[in-house]
Coordinates of C-alpha atoms (C1' of nucleotides) in Angstrom, one line a residue:
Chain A
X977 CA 85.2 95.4 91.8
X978 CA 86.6 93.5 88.9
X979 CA 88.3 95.9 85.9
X980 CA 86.7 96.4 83.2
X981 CA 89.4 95.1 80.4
X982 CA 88.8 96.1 77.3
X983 CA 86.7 99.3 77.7
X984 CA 89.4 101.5 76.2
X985 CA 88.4 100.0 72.8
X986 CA 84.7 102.0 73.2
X987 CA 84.8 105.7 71.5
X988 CA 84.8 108.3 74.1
X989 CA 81.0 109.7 74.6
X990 CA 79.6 112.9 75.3
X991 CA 78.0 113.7 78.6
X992 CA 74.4 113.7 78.7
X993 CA 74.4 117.1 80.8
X994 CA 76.2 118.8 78.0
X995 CA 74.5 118.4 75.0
X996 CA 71.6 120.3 74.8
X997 CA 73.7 123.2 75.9
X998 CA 76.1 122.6 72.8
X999 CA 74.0 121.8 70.0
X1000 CA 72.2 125.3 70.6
X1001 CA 75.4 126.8 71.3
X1002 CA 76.4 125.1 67.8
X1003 CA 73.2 126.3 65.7
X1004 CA 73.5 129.9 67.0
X1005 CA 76.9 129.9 65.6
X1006 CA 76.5 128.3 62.5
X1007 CA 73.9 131.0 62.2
X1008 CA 76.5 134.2 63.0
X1009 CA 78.4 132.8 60.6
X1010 CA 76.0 132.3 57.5
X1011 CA 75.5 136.1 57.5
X1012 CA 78.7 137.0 56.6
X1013 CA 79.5 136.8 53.2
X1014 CA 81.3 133.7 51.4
X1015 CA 85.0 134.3 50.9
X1016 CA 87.1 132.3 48.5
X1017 CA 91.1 131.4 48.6
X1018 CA 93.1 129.9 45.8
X1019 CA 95.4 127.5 46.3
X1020 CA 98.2 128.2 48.4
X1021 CA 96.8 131.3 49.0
X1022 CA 97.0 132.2 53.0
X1023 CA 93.7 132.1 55.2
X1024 CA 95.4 133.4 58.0
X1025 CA 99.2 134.8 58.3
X1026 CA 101.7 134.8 61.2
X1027 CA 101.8 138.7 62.7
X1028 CA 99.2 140.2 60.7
X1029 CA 96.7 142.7 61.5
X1030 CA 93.4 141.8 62.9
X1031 CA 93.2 137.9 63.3
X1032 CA 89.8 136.6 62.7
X1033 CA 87.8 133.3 63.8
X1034 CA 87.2 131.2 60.5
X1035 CA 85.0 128.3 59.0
X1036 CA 85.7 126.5 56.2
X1037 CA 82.8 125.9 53.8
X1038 CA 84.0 123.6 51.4
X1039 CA 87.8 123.0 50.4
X1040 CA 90.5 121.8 52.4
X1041 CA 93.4 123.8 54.3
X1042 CA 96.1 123.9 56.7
X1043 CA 97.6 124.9 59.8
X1044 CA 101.6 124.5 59.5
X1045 CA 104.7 126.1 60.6
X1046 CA 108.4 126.5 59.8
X1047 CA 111.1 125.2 61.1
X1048 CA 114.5 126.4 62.0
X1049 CA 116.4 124.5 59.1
X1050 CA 113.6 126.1 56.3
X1051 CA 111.2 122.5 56.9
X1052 CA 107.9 122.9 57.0
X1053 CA 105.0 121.1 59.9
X1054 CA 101.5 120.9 59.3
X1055 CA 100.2 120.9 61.8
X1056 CA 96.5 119.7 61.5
X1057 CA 94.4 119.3 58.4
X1058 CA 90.7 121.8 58.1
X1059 CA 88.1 120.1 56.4
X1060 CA 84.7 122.1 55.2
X1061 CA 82.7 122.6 58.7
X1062 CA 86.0 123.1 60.4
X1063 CA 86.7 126.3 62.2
X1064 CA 90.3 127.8 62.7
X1065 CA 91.7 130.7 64.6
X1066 CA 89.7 130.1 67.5
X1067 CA 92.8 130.8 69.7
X1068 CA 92.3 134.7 68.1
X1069 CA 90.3 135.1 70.7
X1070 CA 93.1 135.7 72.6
X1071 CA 95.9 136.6 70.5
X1072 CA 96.7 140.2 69.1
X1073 CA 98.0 139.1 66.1
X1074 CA 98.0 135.0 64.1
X1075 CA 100.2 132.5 65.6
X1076 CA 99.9 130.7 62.9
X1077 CA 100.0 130.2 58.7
X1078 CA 97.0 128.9 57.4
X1079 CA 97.1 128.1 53.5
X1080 CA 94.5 126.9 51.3
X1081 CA 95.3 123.2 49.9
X1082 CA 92.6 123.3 47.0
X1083 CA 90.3 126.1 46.2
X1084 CA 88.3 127.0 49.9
X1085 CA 85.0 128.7 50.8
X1086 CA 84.9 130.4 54.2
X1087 CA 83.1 132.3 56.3
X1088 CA 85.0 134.8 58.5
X1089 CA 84.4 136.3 61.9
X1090 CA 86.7 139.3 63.5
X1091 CA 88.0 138.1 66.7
X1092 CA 86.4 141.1 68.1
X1093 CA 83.1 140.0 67.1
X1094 CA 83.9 136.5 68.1
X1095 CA 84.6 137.1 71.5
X1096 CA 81.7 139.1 72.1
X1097 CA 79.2 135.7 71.1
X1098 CA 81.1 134.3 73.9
X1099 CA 78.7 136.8 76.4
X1100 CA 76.6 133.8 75.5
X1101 CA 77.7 130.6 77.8
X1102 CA 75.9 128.3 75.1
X1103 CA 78.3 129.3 72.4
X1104 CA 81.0 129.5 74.9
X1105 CA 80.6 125.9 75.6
X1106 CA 80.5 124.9 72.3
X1107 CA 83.8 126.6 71.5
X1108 CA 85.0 124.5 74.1
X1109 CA 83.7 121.7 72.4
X1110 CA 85.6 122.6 68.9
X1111 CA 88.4 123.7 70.6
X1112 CA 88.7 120.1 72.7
X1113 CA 88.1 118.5 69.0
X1114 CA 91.1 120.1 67.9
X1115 CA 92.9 119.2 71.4
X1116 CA 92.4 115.8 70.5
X1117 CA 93.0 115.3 66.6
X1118 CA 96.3 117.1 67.8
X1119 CA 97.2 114.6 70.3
X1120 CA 96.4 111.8 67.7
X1121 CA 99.0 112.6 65.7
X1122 CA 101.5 113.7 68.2
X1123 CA 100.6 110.1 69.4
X1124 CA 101.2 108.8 65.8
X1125 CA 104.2 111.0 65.0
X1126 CA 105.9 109.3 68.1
X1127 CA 105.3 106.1 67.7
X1128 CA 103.8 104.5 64.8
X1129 CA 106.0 103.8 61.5
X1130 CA 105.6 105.6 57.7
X1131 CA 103.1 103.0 56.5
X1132 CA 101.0 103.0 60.0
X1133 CA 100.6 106.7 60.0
X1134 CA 99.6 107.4 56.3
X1135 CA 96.7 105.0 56.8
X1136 CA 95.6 106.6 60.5
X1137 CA 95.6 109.9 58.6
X1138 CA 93.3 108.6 55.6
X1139 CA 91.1 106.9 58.0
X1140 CA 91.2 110.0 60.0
X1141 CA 90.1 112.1 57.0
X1142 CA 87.9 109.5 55.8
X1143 CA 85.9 109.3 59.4
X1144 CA 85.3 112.8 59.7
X1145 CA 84.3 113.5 56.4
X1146 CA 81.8 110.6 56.6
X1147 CA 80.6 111.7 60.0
X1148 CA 79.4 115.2 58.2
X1149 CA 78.0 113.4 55.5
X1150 CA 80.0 114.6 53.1
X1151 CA 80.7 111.2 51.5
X1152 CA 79.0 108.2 51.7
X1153 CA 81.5 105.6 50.7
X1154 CA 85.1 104.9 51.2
X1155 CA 86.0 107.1 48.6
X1156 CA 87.4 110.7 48.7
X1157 CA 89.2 113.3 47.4
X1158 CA 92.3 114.0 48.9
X1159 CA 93.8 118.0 47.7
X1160 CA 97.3 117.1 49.1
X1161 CA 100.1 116.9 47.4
X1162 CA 102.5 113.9 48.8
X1163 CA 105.0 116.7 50.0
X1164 CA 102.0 118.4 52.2
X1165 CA 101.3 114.8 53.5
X1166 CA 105.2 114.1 54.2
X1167 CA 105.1 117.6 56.0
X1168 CA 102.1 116.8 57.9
X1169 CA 103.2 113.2 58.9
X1170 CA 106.7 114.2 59.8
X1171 CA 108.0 112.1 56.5
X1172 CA 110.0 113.0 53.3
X1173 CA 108.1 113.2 50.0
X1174 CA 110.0 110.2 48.6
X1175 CA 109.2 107.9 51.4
X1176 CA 105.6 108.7 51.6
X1177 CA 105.4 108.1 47.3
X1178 CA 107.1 104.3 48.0
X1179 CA 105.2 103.6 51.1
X1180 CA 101.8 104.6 49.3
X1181 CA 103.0 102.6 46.7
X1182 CA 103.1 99.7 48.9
X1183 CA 99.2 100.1 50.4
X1184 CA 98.3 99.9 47.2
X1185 CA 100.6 96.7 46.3
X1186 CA 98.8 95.5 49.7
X1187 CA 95.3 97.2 48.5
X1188 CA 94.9 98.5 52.2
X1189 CA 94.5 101.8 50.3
X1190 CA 94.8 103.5 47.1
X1191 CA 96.1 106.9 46.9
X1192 CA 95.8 107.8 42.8
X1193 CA 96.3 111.3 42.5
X1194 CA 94.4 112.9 44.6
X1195 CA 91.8 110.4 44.7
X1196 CA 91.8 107.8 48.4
X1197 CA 90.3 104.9 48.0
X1198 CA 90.1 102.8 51.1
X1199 CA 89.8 99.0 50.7
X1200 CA 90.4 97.4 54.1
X1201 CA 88.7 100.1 56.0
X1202 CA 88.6 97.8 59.3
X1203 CA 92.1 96.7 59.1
X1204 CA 92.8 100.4 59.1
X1205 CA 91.0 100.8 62.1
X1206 CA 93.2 98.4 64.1
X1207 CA 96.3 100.0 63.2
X1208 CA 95.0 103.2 64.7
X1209 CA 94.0 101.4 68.1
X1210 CA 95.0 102.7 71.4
X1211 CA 95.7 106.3 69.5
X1212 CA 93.6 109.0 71.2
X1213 CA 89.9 108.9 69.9
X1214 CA 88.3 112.5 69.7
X1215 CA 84.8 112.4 71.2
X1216 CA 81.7 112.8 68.2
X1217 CA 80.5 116.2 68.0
X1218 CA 77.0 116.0 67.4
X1219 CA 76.6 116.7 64.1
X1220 CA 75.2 120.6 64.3
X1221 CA 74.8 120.9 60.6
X1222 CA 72.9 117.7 60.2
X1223 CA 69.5 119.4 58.7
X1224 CA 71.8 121.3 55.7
X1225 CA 72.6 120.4 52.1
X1226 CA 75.5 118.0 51.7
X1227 CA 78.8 119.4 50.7
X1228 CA 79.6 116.6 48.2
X1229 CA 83.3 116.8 47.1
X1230 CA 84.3 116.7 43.7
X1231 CA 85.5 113.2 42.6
X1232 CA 87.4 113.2 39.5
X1233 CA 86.6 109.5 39.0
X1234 CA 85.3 109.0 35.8
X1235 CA 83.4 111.8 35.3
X1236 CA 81.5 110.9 38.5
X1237 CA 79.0 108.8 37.1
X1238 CA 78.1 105.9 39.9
Chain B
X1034 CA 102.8 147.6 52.0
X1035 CA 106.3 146.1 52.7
X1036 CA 106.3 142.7 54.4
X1037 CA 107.5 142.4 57.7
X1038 CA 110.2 140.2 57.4
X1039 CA 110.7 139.1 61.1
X1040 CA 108.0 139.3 62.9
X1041 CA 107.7 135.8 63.5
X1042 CA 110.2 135.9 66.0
X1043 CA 108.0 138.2 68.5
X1044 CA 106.2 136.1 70.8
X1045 CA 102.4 136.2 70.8
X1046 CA 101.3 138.5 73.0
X1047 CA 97.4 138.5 74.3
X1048 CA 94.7 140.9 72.8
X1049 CA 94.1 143.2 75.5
X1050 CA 90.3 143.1 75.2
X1051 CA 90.2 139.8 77.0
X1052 CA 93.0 140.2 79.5
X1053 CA 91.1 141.9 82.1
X1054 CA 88.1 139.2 82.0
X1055 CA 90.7 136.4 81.4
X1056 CA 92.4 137.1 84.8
X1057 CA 89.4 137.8 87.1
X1058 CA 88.0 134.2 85.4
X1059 CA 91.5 132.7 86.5
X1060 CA 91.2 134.1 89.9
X1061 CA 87.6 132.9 90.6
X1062 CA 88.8 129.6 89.1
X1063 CA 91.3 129.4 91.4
X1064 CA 89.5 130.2 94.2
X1065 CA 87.2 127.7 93.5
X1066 CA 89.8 125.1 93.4
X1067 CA 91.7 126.0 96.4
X1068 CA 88.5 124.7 98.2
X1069 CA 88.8 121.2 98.0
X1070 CA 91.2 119.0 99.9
X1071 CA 94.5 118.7 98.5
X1072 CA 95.2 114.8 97.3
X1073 CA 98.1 113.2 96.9
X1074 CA 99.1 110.2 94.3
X1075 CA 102.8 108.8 94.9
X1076 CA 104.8 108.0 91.5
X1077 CA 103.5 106.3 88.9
X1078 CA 99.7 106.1 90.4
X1079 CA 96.8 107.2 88.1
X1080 CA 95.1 110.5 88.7
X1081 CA 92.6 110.0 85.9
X1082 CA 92.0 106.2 84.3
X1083 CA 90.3 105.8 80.9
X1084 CA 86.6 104.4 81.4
X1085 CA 86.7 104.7 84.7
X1086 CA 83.6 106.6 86.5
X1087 CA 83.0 110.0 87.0
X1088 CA 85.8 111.9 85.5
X1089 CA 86.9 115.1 87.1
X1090 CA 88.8 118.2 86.1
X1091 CA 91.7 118.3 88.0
X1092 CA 94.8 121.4 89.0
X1093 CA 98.0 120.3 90.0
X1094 CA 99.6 121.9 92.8
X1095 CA 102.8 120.1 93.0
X1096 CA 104.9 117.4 91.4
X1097 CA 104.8 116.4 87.7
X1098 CA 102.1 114.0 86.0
X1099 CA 102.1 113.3 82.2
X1100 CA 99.2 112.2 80.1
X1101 CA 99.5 109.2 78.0
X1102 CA 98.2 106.5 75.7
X1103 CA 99.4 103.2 74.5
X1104 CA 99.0 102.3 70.9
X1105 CA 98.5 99.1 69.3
X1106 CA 101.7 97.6 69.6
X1107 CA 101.8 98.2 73.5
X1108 CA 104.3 101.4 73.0
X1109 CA 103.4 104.2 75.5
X1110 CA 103.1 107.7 73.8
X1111 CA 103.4 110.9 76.6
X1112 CA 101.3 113.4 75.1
X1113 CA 102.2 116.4 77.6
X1114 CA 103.7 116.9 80.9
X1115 CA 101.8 118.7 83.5
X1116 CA 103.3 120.8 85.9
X1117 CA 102.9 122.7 89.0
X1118 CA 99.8 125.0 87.9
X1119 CA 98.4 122.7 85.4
X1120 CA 95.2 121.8 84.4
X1121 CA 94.3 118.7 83.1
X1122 CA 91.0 117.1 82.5
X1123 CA 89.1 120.0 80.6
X1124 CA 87.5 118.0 78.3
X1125 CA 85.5 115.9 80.7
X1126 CA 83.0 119.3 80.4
X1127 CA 82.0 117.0 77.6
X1128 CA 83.1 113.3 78.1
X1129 CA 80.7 111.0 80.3
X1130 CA 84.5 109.2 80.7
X1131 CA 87.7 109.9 81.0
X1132 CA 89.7 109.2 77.8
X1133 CA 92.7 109.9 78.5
X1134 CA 95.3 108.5 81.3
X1135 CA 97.0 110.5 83.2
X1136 CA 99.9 109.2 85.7
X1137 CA 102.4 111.1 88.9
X1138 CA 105.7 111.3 87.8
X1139 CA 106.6 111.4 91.0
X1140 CA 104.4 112.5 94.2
X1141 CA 101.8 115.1 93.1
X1142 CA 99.5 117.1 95.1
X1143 CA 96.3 118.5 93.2
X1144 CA 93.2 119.3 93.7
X1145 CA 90.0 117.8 91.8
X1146 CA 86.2 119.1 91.0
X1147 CA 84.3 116.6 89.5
X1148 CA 83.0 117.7 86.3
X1149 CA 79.7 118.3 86.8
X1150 CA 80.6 120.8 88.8
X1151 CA 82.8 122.0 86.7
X1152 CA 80.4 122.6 84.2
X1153 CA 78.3 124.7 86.1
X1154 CA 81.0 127.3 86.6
X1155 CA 81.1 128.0 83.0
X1156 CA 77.8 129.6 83.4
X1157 CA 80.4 132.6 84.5
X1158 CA 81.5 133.9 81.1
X1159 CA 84.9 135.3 82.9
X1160 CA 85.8 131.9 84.0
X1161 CA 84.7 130.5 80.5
X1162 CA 86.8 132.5 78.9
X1163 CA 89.9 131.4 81.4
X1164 CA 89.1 127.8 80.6
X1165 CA 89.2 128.8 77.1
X1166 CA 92.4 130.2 77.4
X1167 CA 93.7 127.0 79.5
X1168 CA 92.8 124.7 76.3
X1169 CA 94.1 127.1 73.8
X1170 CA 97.7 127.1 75.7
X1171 CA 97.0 122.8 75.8
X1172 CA 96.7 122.8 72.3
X1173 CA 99.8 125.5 71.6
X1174 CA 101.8 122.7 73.4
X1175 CA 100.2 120.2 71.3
X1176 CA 101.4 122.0 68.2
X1177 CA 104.9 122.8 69.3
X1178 CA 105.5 118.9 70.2
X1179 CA 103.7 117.8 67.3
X1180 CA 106.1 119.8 64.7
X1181 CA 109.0 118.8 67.3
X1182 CA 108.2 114.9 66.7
X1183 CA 107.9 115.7 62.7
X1184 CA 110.7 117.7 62.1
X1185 CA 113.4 118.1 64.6
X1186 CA 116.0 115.6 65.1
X1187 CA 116.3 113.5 68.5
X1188 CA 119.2 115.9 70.1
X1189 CA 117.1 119.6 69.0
X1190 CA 113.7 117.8 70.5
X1191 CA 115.4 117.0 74.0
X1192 CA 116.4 120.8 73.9
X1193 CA 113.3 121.8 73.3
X1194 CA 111.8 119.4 75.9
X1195 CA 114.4 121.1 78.4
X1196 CA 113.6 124.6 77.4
X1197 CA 109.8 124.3 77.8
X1198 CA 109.6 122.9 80.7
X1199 CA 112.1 125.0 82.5
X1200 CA 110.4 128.7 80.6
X1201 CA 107.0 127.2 82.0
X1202 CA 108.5 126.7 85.6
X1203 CA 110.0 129.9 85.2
X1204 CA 107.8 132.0 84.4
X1205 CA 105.3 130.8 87.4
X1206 CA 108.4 131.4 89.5
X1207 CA 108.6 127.8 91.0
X1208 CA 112.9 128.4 89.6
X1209 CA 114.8 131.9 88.9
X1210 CA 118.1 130.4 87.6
X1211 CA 118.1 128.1 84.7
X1212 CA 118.2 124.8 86.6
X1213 CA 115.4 122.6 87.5
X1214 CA 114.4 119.3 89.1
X1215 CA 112.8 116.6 85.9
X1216 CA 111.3 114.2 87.9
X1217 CA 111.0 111.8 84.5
X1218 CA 113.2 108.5 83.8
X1219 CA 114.8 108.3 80.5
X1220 CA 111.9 105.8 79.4
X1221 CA 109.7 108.5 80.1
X1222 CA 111.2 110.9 78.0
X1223 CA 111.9 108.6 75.2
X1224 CA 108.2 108.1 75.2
X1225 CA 107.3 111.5 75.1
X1226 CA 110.0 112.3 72.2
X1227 CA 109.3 109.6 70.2
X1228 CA 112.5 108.0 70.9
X1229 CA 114.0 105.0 72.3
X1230 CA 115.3 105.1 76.4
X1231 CA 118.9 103.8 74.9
X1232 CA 119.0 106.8 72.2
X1233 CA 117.9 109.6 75.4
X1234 CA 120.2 108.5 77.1
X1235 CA 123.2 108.8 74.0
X1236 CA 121.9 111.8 73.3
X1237 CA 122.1 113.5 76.8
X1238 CA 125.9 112.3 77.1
X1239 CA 126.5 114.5 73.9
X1240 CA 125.0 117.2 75.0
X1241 CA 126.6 116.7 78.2
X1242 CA 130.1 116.6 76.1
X1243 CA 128.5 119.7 74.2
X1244 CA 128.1 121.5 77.1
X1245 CA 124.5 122.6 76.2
X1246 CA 122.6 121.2 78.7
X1247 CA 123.4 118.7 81.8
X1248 CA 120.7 116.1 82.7
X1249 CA 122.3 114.4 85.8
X1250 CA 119.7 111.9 87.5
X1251 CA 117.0 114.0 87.7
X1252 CA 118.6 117.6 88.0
X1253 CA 119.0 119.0 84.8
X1254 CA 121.3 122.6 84.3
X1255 CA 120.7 124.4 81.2
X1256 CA 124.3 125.8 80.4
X1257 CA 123.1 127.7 76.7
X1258 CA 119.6 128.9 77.4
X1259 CA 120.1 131.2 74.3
X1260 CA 121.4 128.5 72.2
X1261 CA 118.7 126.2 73.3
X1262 CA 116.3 129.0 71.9
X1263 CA 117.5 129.3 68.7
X1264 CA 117.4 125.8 67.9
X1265 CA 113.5 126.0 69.1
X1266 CA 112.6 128.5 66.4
X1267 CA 110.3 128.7 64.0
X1268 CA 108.4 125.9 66.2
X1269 CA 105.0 127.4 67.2
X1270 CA 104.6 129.3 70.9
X1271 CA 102.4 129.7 73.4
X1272 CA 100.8 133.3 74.3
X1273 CA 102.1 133.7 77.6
X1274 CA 99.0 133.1 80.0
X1275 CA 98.7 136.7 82.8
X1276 CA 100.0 134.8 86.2
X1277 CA 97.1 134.7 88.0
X1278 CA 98.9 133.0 90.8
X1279 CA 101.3 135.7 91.4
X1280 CA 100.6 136.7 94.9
X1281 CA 100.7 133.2 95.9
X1282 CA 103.4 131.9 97.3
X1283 CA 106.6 130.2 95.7
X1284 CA 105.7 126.4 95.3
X1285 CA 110.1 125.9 95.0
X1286 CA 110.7 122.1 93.6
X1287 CA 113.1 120.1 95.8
X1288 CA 116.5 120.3 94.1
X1289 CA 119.2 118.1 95.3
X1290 CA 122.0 119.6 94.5
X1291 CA 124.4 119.7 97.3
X1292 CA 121.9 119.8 100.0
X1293 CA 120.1 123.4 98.7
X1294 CA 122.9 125.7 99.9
X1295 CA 123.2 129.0 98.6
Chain C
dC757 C1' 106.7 122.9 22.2
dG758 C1' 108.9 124.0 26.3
dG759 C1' 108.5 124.5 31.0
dC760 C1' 107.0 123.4 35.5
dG761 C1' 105.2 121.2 39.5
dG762 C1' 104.3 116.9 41.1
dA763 C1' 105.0 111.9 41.1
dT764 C1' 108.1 108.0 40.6
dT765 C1' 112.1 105.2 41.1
dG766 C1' 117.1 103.8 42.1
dA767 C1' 121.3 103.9 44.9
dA768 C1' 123.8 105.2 48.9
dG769 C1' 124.2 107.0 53.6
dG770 C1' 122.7 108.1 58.3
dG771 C1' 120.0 108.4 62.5
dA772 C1' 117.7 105.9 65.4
dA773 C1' 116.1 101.2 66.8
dT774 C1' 117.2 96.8 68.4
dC775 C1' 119.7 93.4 70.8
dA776 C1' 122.6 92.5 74.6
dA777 C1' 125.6 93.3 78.7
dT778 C1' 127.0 95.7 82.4
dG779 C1' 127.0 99.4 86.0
dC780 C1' 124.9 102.1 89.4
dT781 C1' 121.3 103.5 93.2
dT782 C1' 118.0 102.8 96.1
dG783 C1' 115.1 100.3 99.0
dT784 C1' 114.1 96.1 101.4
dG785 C1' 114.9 92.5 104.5
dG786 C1' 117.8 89.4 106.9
Chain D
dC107 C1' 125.2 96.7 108.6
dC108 C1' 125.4 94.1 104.8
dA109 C1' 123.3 91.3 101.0
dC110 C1' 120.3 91.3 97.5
dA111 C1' 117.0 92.6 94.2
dA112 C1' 114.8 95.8 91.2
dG113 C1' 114.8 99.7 88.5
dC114 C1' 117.2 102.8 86.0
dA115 C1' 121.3 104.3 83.5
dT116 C1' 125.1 103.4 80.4
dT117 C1' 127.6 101.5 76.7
dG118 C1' 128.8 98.4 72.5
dA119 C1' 127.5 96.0 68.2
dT120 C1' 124.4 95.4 64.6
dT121 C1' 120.3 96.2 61.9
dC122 C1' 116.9 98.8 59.4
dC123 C1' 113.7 102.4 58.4
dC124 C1' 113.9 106.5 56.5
dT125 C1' 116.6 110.2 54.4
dT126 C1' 119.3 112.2 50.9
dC127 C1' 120.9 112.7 46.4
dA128 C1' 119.9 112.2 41.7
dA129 C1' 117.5 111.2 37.6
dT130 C1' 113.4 110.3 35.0
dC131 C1' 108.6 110.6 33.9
dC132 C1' 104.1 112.5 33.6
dG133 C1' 100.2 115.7 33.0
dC134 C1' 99.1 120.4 32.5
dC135 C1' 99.1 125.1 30.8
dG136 C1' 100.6 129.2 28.5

DNA sequence: CGGCGGATTGAAGGGAATCAATGCTTGTGG
DNA sequence: CCACAAGCATTGATTCCCTTCAATCCGCCG
């Protein structure tokens, strides 16, 4: 039997057996979670603290945030970047108390479950399964950049992590161009990408000199969207989640682009 | 309400509403597992290839593996090490094909369940929420080597390599003194770190000179376990999984060190 | 207006990569 | 039993990507 050479370049795919099971498992969750009242988070403001009381499961609504840590010498890591439709804190079901900081990068909607209550849906093997599902998503994003922190240089990794963003905010419909807002500051980026502020302002200075991408502010705007995608070949590919919240209204970001006409 | 100023230090510890369930899931698991024949795959052979066929879900019962991709420039990134104990494979629940590689280090024996099978296991909420648990200790890892690779210089990462690996062997009692057998090359570890082979290598002679650690061939001997700790801190940590396997017996790792005496 | 956080740019230094040889083990075969 | 090859480990010299330090600029808000 001859190898098959270039079948790493096809995205992974989701086994027929399973997906039934996990769309259902995803709609019954989405719907636990729309009866709980809307919270809101300011900027900077913690979603979830290291050591604190009662952890909860959450999912953002709209927003962005992040996971990060500290590190002995006062640096910070993020850790993984939550868009609207993520959830966080899944690993509260286990824990006593947060292993981890989540902040707010711009102003974020959520929903919030008590882990309690959480683990109790999981009675249910369709929502168990697709908890295993988000929980694998985030398995995989992680070893993506673990992947890209290793071995890909300044300029390669800040154009994996737009396309990144840019993919799976295009896969929920949330935009519908290569355009999108971006609520990082360029030190949140250098901590995310394992860079220092001043290198990541130069480099993004030079996509732009390139126009592979412009970063203005906090607006992306990708021009070379499939020369992107080569850089990021060979990284890990998460698997598409079918999109549970196809049927809803869009989440459109706001784009300070000229008022956001056209 | 003052804050706590250092509770980040404590450890996570599990909620104890789910421990009960989360061992008696481990324990069917296991028994499951301990089924099927035991395989072997000598050094450097595949135990999962991306694309191939059916993918399976696989435990190792001895030796060390590593999962791995290669990225565009035909650099290898190590994304974890598995060791005795592991799991590896949970996300073919989902995938209709593997996407991941994963390679012996040197001779491992595991056992495999294809994942259909797999899946159908999961109608058992116990072991659901054991698998859980097994992906939210992958992605803990995840995190811990993602912030190593973004934010800790090349000498504090091959600590912290050191230190995981021999805690995790520790506490599944495969070592009770502070020495262990790394069955990786320097290439291997460089690819894990981020790093280049030539720089692993510098980097163990200083910590040699140092006397932190000693990485001789294959055997290393931690000689600061405490100091190794502190320069790990602040990085996130994994909720220390109950030891299902307890009763079992020892699986001790061959150590060659002056023919095992003592 | 002053102040502040974020962005931008320059100059200098350092950690790690690269290039290049040379040892050292181990396994294989004569 | 030794020769030889292959793979891994070790070490030196040089290069370069990224950091560090420092200053300036810009937009925003009270």
């Amino acid at each position: 039997m001859p190898e098959l050479v270039s079948d790493f370049a096809l995205p992974p795919r989701f086994a027929a057996a399973s997906i039934e099971d996990l769309l259902s498992g995803g709609r019954k969750l989405r719907r636990v979670f729309y009866e709980k009242a809307l919270r809101y988070a300011g900027r900077d403001a913690p979603l979830a603290r290291i050591g604190r009381a009662e952890p909860t499961v959450l999912r953002v609504v709209s927003g962005f945030a992040y996971r990060s840590c500290l590190v002995a010498d006062g640096r910070r890591a993020i850790l993984d970047v939550l868009l609207p439709g993520d959830f966080a804190g899944l690993d509260h079901i286990f824990l006593a108390r947060p292993g981890e900081e989540i902040t707010a990068a711009n102003r974020v909607g959520y929903n919030e479950l008590p882990s309690g209550e959480f683990r109790q849906l999981l009675a249910d093997p369709q929502i168990g399964l697709y908890v295993m599902a988000l929980m694998a998503e985030t398995r995989w994003r992680g070893d993506r950049i673990a992947a890209s922190l290793g071995r890909l240089d300044a300029m390669t990794r800040i154009c994996v992590l737009l396309l990144d963003i840019h993919d799976r905010l295009r896969r929920r419909n949330l935009i519908n161009r290569p355009t999108f807002n971006l609520p990082l500051t360029q030190e949140q980026i250098a901590d995310h990408l394992g860079l220092t502020l001043v290198h990541v302002n130069r480099t993004l200075r030079r996509l732009r000199e390139q126009k592979l991408v412009i970063v203005d502010r906090q607006v992306v705007i990708i021009m070379e969207l499939e020369k992107l995608r080569s850089l990021a070949q060979g990284l890990p590919q998460p698997a598409e989640l079918p999109d549970v919240d196809a049927p809803l209204q869009r989440l459109a970001p706001t784009v300070p682009w000229g008022g956001g006409a056209k």
